[in-house]
GROMACS .gro file of C-alpha atoms in nm:
model
  263
    1ILE     CA    1   2.060  -4.523   0.342
    2GLY     CA    2   2.156  -4.585   0.365
    3THR     CA    3   2.205  -4.126  -0.180
    4ALA     CA    4   2.292  -3.826   0.173
    5ALA     CA    5   2.283  -3.762   0.434
    6LEU     CA    6   2.450  -3.615   0.462
    7ILE     CA    7   2.277  -3.601   0.089
    8VAL     CA    8   2.351  -3.804   0.242
    9LEU     CA    9   2.226  -3.931   0.258
   10ALA     CA   10   2.244  -4.332   0.303
   11GLY     CA   11   2.150  -4.681   0.501
   12ALA     CA   12   1.805  -4.819   0.563
   13GLY     CA   13   1.787  -5.197   0.540
   14ILE     CA   14   1.736  -5.434   0.832
   15LEU     CA   15   1.792  -5.807   0.796
   16ILE     CA   16   1.504  -5.983   0.968
   17GLY     CA   17   1.723  -6.280   1.056
   18GLY     CA   18   1.988  -6.061   1.223
   19PRO     CA   19   2.038  -6.037   1.598
   20LEU     CA   20   1.808  -5.808   1.792
   21SER     CA   21   1.937  -5.529   2.008
   22GLY     CA   22   1.759  -5.275   2.222
   23SER     CA   23   1.666  -4.948   2.054
   24GLY     CA   24   1.811  -4.746   2.345
   25GLY     CA   25   1.809  -4.384   2.223
   26GLY     CA   26   2.143  -4.212   2.262
   27ALA     CA   27   2.354  -4.529   2.248
   28ALA     CA   28   2.687  -4.502   2.069
   29SER     CA   29   2.768  -4.744   1.788
   30GLU     CA   30   3.108  -4.887   1.691
   31SER     CA   31   3.145  -4.589   1.456
   32GLY     CA   32   3.132  -4.349   1.752
   33ILE     CA   33   2.800  -4.198   1.641
   34ALA     CA   34   2.550  -4.144   1.923
   35TRP     CA   35   2.194  -4.196   1.808
   36HIS     CA   36   1.868  -4.030   1.897
   37THR     CA   37   1.544  -4.010   1.701
   38PRO     CA   38   1.511  -3.689   1.495
   39ALA     CA   39   1.194  -3.561   1.334
   40ILE     CA   40   1.106  -3.742   1.013
   41VAL     CA   41   1.175  -3.553   0.691
   42ALA     CA   42   0.874  -3.515   0.464
   43PRO     CA   43   0.977  -3.536   0.097
   44VAL     CA   44   0.785  -3.320  -0.148
   45GLU     CA   45   0.868  -3.456  -0.491
   46ALA     CA   46   0.983  -3.780  -0.648
   47SER     CA   47   1.083  -3.949  -0.969
   48HIS     CA   48   1.015  -4.308  -1.062
   49GLU     CA   49   1.285  -4.567  -1.015
   50ALA     CA   50   1.473  -4.653  -1.333
   51GLU     CA   51   1.580  -5.017  -1.338
   52ALA     CA   52   1.824  -4.979  -1.628
   53PRO     CA   53   2.089  -4.888  -1.717
   54VAL     CA   54   2.346  -4.873  -1.439
   55PRO     CA   55   2.400  -4.502  -1.361
   56THR     CA   56   2.734  -4.330  -1.393
   57PRO     CA   57   2.843  -4.159  -1.068
   58GLU     CA   58   2.779  -3.787  -1.087
   59GLN     CA   59   3.086  -3.567  -1.080
   60PRO     CA   60   3.107  -3.201  -0.975
   61GLN     CA   61   3.096  -2.962  -1.270
   62PRO     CA   62   3.159  -2.585  -1.295
   63ILE     CA   63   2.871  -2.379  -1.165
   64GLY     CA   64   2.934  -2.097  -1.409
   65ASP     CA   65   2.910  -1.825  -1.144
   66SER     CA   66   3.226  -1.635  -1.060
   67ALA     CA   67   3.071  -1.521  -0.729
   68SER     CA   68   3.049  -1.881  -0.610
   69THR     CA   69   3.337  -2.081  -0.470
   70SER     CA   70   3.352  -2.420  -0.308
   71LEU     CA   71   3.542  -2.620  -0.050
   72ARG     CA   72   3.624  -2.987  -0.081
   73LEU     CA   73   3.530  -3.242   0.184
   74ASP     CA   74   3.789  -3.444   0.372
   75LEU     CA   75   3.673  -3.787   0.256
   76ARG     CA   76   3.891  -3.970   0.508
   77ARG     CA   77   3.692  -3.826   0.799
   78SER     CA   78   3.352  -3.751   0.648
   79VAL     CA   79   3.094  -4.023   0.701
   80VAL     CA   80   2.722  -4.092   0.687
   81GLY     CA   81   2.586  -4.292   0.979
   82TRP     CA   82   2.263  -4.488   0.947
   83ARG     CA   83   2.028  -4.666   1.186
   84GLY     CA   84   1.719  -4.871   1.112
   85THR     CA   85   1.481  -5.053   1.344
   86LYS     CA   86   1.251  -5.354   1.324
   87PHE     CA   87   0.951  -5.485   1.512
   88ARG     CA   88   0.843  -5.128   1.599
   89GLY     CA   89   1.172  -5.034   1.757
   90ARG     CA   90   1.232  -5.350   1.956
   91GLY     CA   91   1.542  -5.429   1.753
   92GLU     CA   92   1.785  -5.222   1.550
   93HIS     CA   93   2.096  -5.225   1.334
   94SER     CA   94   2.333  -4.940   1.257
   95GLY     CA   95   2.642  -4.866   1.055
   96VAL     CA   96   2.817  -4.623   0.825
   97VAL     CA   97   2.868  -4.553   0.457
   98ARG     CA   98   3.151  -4.350   0.301
   99LEU     CA   99   3.144  -4.061   0.058
  100SER     CA  100   3.327  -4.075  -0.275
  101ALA     CA  101   3.314  -3.698  -0.345
  102GLY     CA  102   3.177  -3.383  -0.193
  103ASP     CA  103   3.199  -3.004  -0.220
  104VAL     CA  104   3.040  -2.726  -0.016
  105ALA     CA  105   2.943  -2.422  -0.225
  106LEU     CA  106   2.988  -2.071  -0.084
  107CYS     CA  107   2.807  -1.762  -0.211
  108GLY     CA  108   2.915  -1.430  -0.067
  109GLY     CA  109   3.105  -1.606   0.208
  110ARG     CA  110   2.807  -1.819   0.319
  111VAL     CA  111   2.711  -2.181   0.261
  112CYS     CA  112   2.458  -2.184  -0.023
  113GLY     CA  113   2.481  -2.529  -0.175
  114GLY     CA  114   2.676  -2.847  -0.217
  115LEU     CA  115   2.698  -3.183  -0.383
  116PHE     CA  116   2.771  -3.498  -0.184
  117ILE     CA  117   2.815  -3.837  -0.351
  118ILE     CA  118   2.774  -4.144  -0.131
  119ASP     CA  119   2.934  -4.473  -0.230
  120MET     CA  120   2.665  -4.729  -0.149
  121THR     CA  121   2.907  -5.015  -0.214
  122THR     CA  122   3.091  -4.915   0.105
  123ILE     CA  123   2.797  -4.962   0.341
  124GLN     CA  124   2.907  -5.125   0.666
  125VAL     CA  125   2.731  -5.272   0.969
  126THR     CA  126   2.888  -5.162   1.299
  127ASP     CA  127   2.646  -5.289   1.565
  128ILE     CA  128   2.740  -5.654   1.499
  129PRO     CA  129   3.094  -5.716   1.632
  130GLU     CA  130   3.375  -5.797   1.392
  131ASP     CA  131   3.430  -6.125   1.575
  132GLN     CA  132   3.090  -6.235   1.439
  133PRO     CA  133   3.174  -6.217   1.066
  134VAL     CA  134   2.895  -6.448   0.946
  135PRO     CA  135   2.594  -6.241   1.063
  136ARG     CA  136   2.780  -5.916   0.999
  137ASN     CA  137   2.860  -6.006   0.639
  138ARG     CA  138   2.513  -6.153   0.583
  139LEU     CA  139   2.347  -5.827   0.684
  140THR     CA  140   2.593  -5.619   0.482
  141ASN     CA  141   2.527  -5.825   0.170
  142HIS     CA  142   2.152  -5.806   0.227
  143LEU     CA  143   2.168  -5.427   0.246
  144LYS     CA  144   2.346  -5.427  -0.090
  145SER     CA  145   2.084  -5.654  -0.245
  146ARG     CA  146   1.774  -5.566  -0.447
  147ASP     CA  147   1.566  -5.583  -0.128
  148PHE     CA  148   1.730  -5.261  -0.014
  149PHE     CA  149   1.995  -5.048  -0.188
  150TRP     CA  150   2.073  -5.273  -0.486
  151SER     CA  151   2.423  -5.130  -0.495
  152ASP     CA  152   2.525  -5.332  -0.801
  153ARG     CA  153   2.264  -5.142  -1.002
  154HIS     CA  154   2.275  -4.818  -0.804
  155PRO     CA  155   2.631  -4.778  -0.669
  156THR     CA  156   2.587  -4.417  -0.558
  157ALA     CA  157   2.336  -4.201  -0.377
  158THR     CA  158   2.354  -3.822  -0.390
  159PHE     CA  159   2.243  -3.521  -0.192
  160LYS     CA  160   2.230  -3.184  -0.368
  161LEU     CA  161   2.211  -2.903  -0.115
  162ARG     CA  162   2.016  -2.624  -0.285
  163SER     CA  163   1.957  -2.373  -0.007
  164ALA     CA  164   2.084  -2.287   0.339
  165THR     CA  165   1.909  -2.041   0.570
  166GLU     CA  166   2.088  -1.926   0.882
  167THR     CA  167   1.836  -1.958   1.167
  168ALA     CA  168   2.073  -1.900   1.461
  169PRO     CA  169   2.449  -1.862   1.511
  170GLY     CA  170   2.604  -2.185   1.387
  171THR     CA  171   2.271  -2.332   1.275
  172LEU     CA  172   2.134  -2.363   0.922
  173GLN     CA  173   1.807  -2.490   0.782
  174VAL     CA  174   1.912  -2.670   0.465
  175ALA     CA  175   1.706  -2.804   0.179
  176GLY     CA  176   1.801  -3.020  -0.115
  177ASP     CA  177   1.740  -3.329  -0.323
  178LEU     CA  178   1.820  -3.678  -0.194
  179THR     CA  179   1.855  -3.948  -0.459
  180ILE     CA  180   1.861  -4.318  -0.367
  181ARG     CA  181   1.807  -4.597  -0.622
  182ASP     CA  182   1.739  -4.330  -0.886
  183VAL     CA  183   1.444  -4.197  -0.684
  184THR     CA  184   1.480  -3.827  -0.603
  185ARG     CA  185   1.288  -3.644  -0.332
  186SER     CA  186   1.333  -3.299  -0.184
  187ILE     CA  187   1.399  -3.285   0.189
  188ALA     CA  188   1.484  -3.021   0.450
  189PHE     CA  189   1.647  -3.046   0.792
  190PRO     CA  190   1.859  -2.843   1.038
  191ALA     CA  191   2.238  -2.858   1.035
  192THR     CA  192   2.507  -2.719   1.262
  193ILE     CA  193   2.834  -2.563   1.148
  194THR     CA  194   3.160  -2.564   1.339
  195GLY     CA  195   3.386  -2.274   1.247
  196PRO     CA  196   3.311  -1.946   1.065
  197LEU     CA  197   3.045  -1.945   0.795
  198HIS     CA  198   3.296  -1.833   0.531
  199ARG     CA  199   3.526  -2.127   0.616
  200PRO     CA  200   3.329  -2.402   0.792
  201GLN     CA  201   3.532  -2.684   0.946
  202ARG     CA  202   3.252  -2.934   1.003
  203ILE     CA  203   2.886  -2.966   0.907
  204GLU     CA  204   2.672  -3.204   1.110
  205ALA     CA  205   2.306  -3.298   1.069
  206ARG     CA  206   2.059  -3.562   1.184
  207PHE     CA  207   1.735  -3.644   1.006
  208GLN     CA  208   1.494  -3.928   0.942
  209ILE     CA  209   1.325  -4.051   0.625
  210ASP     CA  210   1.058  -4.303   0.531
  211ARG     CA  211   1.237  -4.570   0.328
  212GLN     CA  212   0.919  -4.649   0.132
  213ASP     CA  213   0.937  -4.303  -0.026
  214TRP     CA  214   1.257  -4.413  -0.202
  215GLY     CA  215   1.129  -4.758  -0.299
  216ILE     CA  216   1.345  -4.939  -0.043
  217SER     CA  217   1.143  -5.249   0.043
  218TYR     CA  218   1.112  -5.624   0.007
  219ARG     CA  219   0.950  -5.651  -0.333
  220PHE     CA  220   0.831  -6.009  -0.305
  221ASP     CA  221   0.789  -6.062   0.069
  222PRO     CA  222   0.529  -5.825   0.218
  223ILE     CA  223   0.532  -6.002   0.554
  224ARG     CA  224   0.904  -5.938   0.606
  225ASN     CA  225   0.862  -5.587   0.474
  226GLU     CA  226   0.608  -5.516   0.748
  227MET     CA  227   0.855  -5.638   1.011
  228VAL     CA  228   1.106  -5.371   0.909
  229ASP     CA  229   1.015  -5.024   1.036
  230ASP     CA  230   0.982  -4.759   0.767
  231GLU     CA  231   1.171  -4.487   0.955
  232VAL     CA  232   1.546  -4.464   0.902
  233ASP     CA  233   1.779  -4.230   1.092
  234PHE     CA  234   2.078  -4.062   0.931
  235HIS     CA  235   2.369  -3.877   1.090
  236LEU     CA  236   2.587  -3.669   0.857
  237MET     CA  237   2.935  -3.572   0.973
  238LEU     CA  238   3.104  -3.375   0.695
  239PHE     CA  239   3.455  -3.238   0.746
  240VAL     CA  240   3.603  -2.972   0.519
  241ALA     CA  241   3.957  -3.041   0.399
  242ASP     CA  242   4.215  -2.794   0.532
  243GLY     CA  243   4.338  -2.554   0.266
  244VAL     CA  244   4.181  -2.743  -0.025
  245ALA     CA  245   3.945  -2.574  -0.268
  246GLY     CA  246   3.682  -2.786  -0.436
  247SER     CA  247   3.560  -2.781  -0.793
  248GLN     CA  248   3.276  -2.537  -0.852
  249LEU     CA  249   2.942  -2.714  -0.864
  250ALA     CA  250   2.665  -2.736  -1.119
  251LEU     CA  251   2.372  -2.663  -0.890
  252PRO     CA  252   2.104  -2.474  -1.084
  253GLY     CA  253   1.851  -2.292  -0.873
  254ILE     CA  254   2.069  -2.245  -0.564
  255THR     CA  255   1.889  -2.020  -0.318
  256ARG     CA  256   2.124  -1.768  -0.162
  257VAL     CA  257   1.949  -1.701   0.169
  258VAL     CA  258   2.103  -1.576   0.494
  259SER     CA  259   1.855  -1.467   0.761
  260HIS     CA  260   2.107  -1.266   0.961
  261SER     CA  261   2.479  -1.207   0.976
  262LEU     CA  262   2.711  -1.347   1.238
  263GLN     CA  263   2.939  -1.104   1.417
   0.00000   0.00000   0.00000
C-alpha cells in the first residue's frame, strides 16, 4: 500500500497464485501487527496517474513559520503494515513496508501536520514463511510490478498530514493527502497518541482504502482483478525519535485545530 499510512500509507496487492490463508480478524502476522477490519476511508479528491518521468522522492522543506516545530520519526522502529484479501475475504496476504523519512509538525505544542515518505521498494510479505522463499519472493516481486505498486516507476508513496483534531484524550481525527503511484487523494481517519501531545512518543492508526481509487489494479487481466478484493487495510506505527528535532515541513494549508486541552 501498500504512499501512508501511516501516509502511509502503503501495500495492497495480492498474488492470485499465492497460498490462501484464513482471513481470521485479529490474527497477528510475522511483523507482530494484529489485524482487524477498520472502516473504509472515503477519498475526496484525486489526480491522474503520471506514467513518466520517474518521480524524485520528496524531502522535507522549511515551513516558513517560526511558531511551528517538528519532531523526527525513528525510522528503525516506524513501520506501515498492510493486509489485502482475495476471493471476498477467503484468503489474505499481509506484510510491512518501511519509511525513508518522516516528521511530525507541532503548532502551539499540538500535532498539526506531518510528512511521511514510504519507500515502496522495501515492501515485504510476512504471512508466507521465510522457509518458503519461492512463493514469498514471487509475491513480493508481483507487488512491486506494474500490476500493483510499480515501484521501479514510483519508488515512494507519501502521506501529508494537514490537520489533527483532538476528539478525546490521546485520540486525534487526522486528515491529509495520500499519494500512491502519483495519484493523490484526501483521506481522514482516527489516530491514537502515546505520550503528551507536546512530545508524542508514538502515533498509531488503522484505516482502509479502496485500491481502485489509486489505480492499483491488473491493467490487462480483468478476471484476476476481480479475484482481488478492493479493500486494503493499513496499520501505521510511527515512533518519534528520542531527543531528535526534525526539519520544519513545507505543508501549506495546515489546519491548527484542537477541540479541547488535555490536563
